[in-house]
PDB file of C-alpha atoms in Angstrom:
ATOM      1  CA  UNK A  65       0.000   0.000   0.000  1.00 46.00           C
ATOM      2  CA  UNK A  66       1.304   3.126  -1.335  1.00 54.00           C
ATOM      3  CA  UNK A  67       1.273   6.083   1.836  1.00 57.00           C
ATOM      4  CA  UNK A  68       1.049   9.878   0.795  1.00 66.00           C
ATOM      5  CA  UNK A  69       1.308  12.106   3.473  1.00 77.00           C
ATOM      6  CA  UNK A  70       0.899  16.569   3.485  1.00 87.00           C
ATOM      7  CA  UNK A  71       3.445  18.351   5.431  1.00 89.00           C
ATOM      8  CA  UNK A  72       3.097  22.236   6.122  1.00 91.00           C
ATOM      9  CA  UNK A  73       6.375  24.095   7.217  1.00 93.00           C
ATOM     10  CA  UNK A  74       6.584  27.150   8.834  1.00 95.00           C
ATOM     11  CA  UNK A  75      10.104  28.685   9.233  1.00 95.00           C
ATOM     12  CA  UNK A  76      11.325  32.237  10.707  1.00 95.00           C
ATOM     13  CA  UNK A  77      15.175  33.557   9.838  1.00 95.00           C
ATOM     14  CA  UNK A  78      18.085  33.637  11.270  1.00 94.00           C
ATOM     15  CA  UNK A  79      17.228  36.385  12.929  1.00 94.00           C
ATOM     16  CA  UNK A  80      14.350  35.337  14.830  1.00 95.00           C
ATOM     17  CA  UNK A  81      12.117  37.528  12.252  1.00 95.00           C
ATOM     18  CA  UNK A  82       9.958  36.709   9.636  1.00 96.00           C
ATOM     19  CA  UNK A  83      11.956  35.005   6.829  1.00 96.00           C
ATOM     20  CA  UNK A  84      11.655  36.825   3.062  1.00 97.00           C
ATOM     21  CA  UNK A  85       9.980  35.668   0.331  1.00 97.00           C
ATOM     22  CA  UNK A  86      13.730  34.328  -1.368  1.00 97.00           C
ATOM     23  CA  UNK A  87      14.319  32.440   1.850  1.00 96.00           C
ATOM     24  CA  UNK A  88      10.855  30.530   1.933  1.00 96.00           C
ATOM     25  CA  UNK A  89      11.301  30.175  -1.936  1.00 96.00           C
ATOM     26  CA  UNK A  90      14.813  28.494  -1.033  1.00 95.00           C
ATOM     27  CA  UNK A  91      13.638  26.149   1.289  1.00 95.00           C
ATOM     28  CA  UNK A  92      10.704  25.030  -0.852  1.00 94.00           C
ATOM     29  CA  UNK A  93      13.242  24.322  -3.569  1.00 94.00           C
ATOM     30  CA  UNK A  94      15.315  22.200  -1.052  1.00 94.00           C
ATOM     31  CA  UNK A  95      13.036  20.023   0.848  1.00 92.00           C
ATOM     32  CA  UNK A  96      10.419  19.624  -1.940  1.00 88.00           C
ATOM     33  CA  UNK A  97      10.921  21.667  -5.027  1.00 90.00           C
ATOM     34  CA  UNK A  98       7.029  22.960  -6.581  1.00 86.00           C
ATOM     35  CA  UNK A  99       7.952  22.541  -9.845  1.00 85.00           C
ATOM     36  CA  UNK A 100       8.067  18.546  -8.578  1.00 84.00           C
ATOM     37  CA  UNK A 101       6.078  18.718  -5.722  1.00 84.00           C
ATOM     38  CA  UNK A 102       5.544  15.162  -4.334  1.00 79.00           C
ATOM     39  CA  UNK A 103       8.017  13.446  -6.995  1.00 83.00           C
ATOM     40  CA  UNK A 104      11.225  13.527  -4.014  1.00 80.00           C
ATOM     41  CA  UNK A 105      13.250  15.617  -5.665  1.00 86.00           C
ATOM     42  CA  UNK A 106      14.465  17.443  -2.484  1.00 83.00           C
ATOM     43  CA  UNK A 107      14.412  15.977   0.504  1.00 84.00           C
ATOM     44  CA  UNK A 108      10.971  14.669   0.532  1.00 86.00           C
ATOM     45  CA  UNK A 109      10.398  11.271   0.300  1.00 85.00           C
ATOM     46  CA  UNK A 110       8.599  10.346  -3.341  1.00 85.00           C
ATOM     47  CA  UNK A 111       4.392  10.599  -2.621  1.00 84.00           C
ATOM     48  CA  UNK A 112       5.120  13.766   0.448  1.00 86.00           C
ATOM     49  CA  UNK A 113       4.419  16.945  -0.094  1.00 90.00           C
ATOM     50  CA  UNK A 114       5.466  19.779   1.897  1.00 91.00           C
ATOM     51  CA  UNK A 115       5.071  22.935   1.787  1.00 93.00           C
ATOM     52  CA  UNK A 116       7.428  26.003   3.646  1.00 94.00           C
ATOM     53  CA  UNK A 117       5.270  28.712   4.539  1.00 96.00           C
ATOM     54  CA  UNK A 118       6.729  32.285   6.483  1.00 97.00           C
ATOM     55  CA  UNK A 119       5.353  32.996   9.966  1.00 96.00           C
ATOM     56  CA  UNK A 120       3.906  36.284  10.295  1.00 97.00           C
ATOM     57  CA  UNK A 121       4.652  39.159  12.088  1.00 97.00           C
ATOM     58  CA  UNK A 122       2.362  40.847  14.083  1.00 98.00           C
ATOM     59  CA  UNK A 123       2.734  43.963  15.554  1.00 98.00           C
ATOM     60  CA  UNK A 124       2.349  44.601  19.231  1.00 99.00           C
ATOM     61  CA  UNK A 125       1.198  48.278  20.696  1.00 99.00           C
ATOM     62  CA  UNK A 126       1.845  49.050  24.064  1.00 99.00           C
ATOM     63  CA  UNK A 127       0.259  51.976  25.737  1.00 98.00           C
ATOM     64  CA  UNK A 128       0.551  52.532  29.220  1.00 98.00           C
ATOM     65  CA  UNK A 129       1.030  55.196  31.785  1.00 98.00           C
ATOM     66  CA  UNK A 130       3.997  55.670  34.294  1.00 98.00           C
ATOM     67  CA  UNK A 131       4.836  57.469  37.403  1.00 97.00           C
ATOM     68  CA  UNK A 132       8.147  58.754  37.122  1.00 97.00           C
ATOM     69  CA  UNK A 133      10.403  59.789  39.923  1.00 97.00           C
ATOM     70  CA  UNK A 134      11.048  63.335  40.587  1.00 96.00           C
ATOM     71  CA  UNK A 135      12.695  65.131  37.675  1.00 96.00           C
ATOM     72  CA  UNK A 136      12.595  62.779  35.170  1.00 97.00           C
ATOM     73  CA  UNK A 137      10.154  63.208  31.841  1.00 96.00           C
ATOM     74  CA  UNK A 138       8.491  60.512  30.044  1.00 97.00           C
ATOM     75  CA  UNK A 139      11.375  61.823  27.346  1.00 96.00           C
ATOM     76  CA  UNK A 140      13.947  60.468  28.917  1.00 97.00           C
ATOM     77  CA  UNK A 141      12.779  56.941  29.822  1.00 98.00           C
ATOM     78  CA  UNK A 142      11.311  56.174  25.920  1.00 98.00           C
ATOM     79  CA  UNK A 143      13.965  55.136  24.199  1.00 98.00           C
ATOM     80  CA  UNK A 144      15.076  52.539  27.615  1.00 98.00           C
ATOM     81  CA  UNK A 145      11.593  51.522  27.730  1.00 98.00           C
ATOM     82  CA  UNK A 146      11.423  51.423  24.270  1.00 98.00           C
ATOM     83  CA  UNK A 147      14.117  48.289  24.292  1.00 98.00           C
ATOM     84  CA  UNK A 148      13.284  46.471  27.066  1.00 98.00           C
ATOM     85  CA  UNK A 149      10.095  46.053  24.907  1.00 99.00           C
ATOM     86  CA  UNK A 150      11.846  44.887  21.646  1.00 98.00           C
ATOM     87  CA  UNK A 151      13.863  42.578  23.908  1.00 98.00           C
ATOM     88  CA  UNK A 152      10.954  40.859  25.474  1.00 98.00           C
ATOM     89  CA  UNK A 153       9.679  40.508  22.166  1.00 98.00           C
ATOM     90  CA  UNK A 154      12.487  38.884  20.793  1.00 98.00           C
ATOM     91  CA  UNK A 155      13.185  36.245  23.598  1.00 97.00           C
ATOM     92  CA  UNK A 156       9.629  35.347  22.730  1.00 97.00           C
ATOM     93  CA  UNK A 157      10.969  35.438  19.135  1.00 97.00           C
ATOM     94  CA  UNK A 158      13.625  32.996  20.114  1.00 95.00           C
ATOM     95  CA  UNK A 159      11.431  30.560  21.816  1.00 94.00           C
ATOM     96  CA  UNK A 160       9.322  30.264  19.532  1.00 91.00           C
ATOM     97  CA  UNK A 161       9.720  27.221  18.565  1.00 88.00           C
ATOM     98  CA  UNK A 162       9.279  25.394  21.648  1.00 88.00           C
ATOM     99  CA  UNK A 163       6.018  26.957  22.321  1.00 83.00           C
ATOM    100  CA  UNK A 164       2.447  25.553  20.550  1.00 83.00           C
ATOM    101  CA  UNK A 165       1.545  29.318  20.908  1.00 89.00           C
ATOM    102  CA  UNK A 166       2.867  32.376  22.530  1.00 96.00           C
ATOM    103  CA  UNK A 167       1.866  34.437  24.553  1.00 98.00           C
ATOM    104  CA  UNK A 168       2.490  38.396  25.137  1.00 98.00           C
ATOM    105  CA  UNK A 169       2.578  39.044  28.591  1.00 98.00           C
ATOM    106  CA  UNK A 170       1.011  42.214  29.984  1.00 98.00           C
ATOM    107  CA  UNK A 171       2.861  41.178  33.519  1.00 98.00           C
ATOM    108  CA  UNK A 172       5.940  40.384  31.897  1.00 98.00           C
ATOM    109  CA  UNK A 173       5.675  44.034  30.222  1.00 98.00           C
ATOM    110  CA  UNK A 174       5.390  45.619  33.363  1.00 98.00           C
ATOM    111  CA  UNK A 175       7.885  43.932  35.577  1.00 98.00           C
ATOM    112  CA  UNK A 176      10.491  44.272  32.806  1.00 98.00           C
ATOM    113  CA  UNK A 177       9.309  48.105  32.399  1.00 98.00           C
ATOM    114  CA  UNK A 178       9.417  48.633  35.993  1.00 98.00           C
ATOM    115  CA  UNK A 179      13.628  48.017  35.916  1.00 98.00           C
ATOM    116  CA  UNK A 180      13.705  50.826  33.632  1.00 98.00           C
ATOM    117  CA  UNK A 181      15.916  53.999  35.622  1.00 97.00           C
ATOM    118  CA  UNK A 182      13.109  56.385  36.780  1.00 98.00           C
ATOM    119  CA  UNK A 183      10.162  54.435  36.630  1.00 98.00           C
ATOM    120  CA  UNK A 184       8.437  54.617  39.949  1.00 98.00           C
ATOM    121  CA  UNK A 185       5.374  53.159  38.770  1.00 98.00           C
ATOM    122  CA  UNK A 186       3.502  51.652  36.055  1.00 98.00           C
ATOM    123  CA  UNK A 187      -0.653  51.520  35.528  1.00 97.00           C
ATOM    124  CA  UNK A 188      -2.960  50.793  32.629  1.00 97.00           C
ATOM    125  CA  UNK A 189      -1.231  49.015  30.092  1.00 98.00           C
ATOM    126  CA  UNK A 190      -2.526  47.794  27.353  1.00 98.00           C
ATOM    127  CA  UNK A 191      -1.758  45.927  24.620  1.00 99.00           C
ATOM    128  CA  UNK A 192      -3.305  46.271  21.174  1.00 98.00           C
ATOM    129  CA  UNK A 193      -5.420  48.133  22.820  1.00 97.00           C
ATOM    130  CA  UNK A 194      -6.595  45.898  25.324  1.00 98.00           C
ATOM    131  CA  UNK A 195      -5.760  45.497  28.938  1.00 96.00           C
ATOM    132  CA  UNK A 196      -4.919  41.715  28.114  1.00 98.00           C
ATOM    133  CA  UNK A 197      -2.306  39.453  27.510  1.00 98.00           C
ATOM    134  CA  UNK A 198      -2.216  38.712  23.542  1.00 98.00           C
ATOM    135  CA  UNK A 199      -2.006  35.318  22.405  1.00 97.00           C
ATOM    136  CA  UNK A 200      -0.389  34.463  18.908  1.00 97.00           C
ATOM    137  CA  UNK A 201      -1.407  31.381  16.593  1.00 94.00           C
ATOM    138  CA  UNK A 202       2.040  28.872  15.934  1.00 92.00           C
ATOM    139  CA  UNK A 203       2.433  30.931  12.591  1.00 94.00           C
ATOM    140  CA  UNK A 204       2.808  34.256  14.106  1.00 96.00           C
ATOM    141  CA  UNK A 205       5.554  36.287  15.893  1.00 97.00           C
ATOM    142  CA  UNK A 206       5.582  39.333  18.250  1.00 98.00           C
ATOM    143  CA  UNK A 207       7.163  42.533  17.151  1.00 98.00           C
ATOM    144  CA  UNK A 208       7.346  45.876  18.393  1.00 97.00           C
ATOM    145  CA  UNK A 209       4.569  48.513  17.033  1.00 98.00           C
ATOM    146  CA  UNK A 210       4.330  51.620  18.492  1.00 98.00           C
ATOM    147  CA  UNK A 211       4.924  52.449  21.909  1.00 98.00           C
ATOM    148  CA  UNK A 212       2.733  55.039  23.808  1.00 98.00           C
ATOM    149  CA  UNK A 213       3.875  56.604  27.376  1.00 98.00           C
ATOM    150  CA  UNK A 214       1.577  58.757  29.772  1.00 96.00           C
ATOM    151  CA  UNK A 215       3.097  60.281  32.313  1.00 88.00           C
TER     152      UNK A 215
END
């Protein structure tokens, strides 16, 4: 009995990022080439076909309001609170794939926010415009939208 099985691939670069167009193109052409999809030409077996698909960025927006210590402005905490968001997002990034789905943290935004020099305080945050955590399908990964600071 001849057995056919479907495969779907989803890949991310090197850089924990979504991968371009030329690098999902490459991979195709590797494990299981379309122009012989099925036919194991690449590393397929004969009767598989896979297919390499991107994952997908989606942007995260954080708005949230902080209580800053005396004589500091919401100007000069942006650009630190600013990259302790990109880096949460990234070690998310980098896990993910060991996770079935991941999961933006509203918590995790805050503690890591709260390190930040001359934060006192932090209150309201929201994420995508919701005061929730946001939860990404296995094809999608976190990135950093825009950023919004009351204060």
């Amino acid at each position: 009995m001849e057995r056919r099985g479907t495969v779907k691939c989803t890949i991310i670069s090197s850089s924990f990022e979504s991968p371009s167009a030329e690098l999902v193109k490459d991979v195709q052409t590797i494990i299981d080439p379309e122009v012989n999809q099925g036919k194991g030409m690449g590393f397929a077996p004969i009767g598989h076909t896979v297919t390499i698909k991107g994952a997908v960025s989606v942007s995260i927006h954080v708005t949230t309001t902080l209580t800053l210590e005396a004589g500091i402005s919401v100007s000069q905490v942006k650009a630190d609170v600013e990259n302790v968001i990109a880096d949460y997002l990234r070690t998310l990034r980098m896990s993910w794939k060991e996770e079935d789905r991941t999961v933006v943290r509203v918590s995790q935004l805050e503690a890591r926010i709260l390190n930040v020099k001359g934060i006192a305080d932090i209150a309201d945050t929201k994420l995508n415009g919701k005061g929730a955590n946001v939860e990404l399908d296995t094809e999608e990964l976190p990135v950093m939208g825009t950023v919004t600071l009351n204060g």
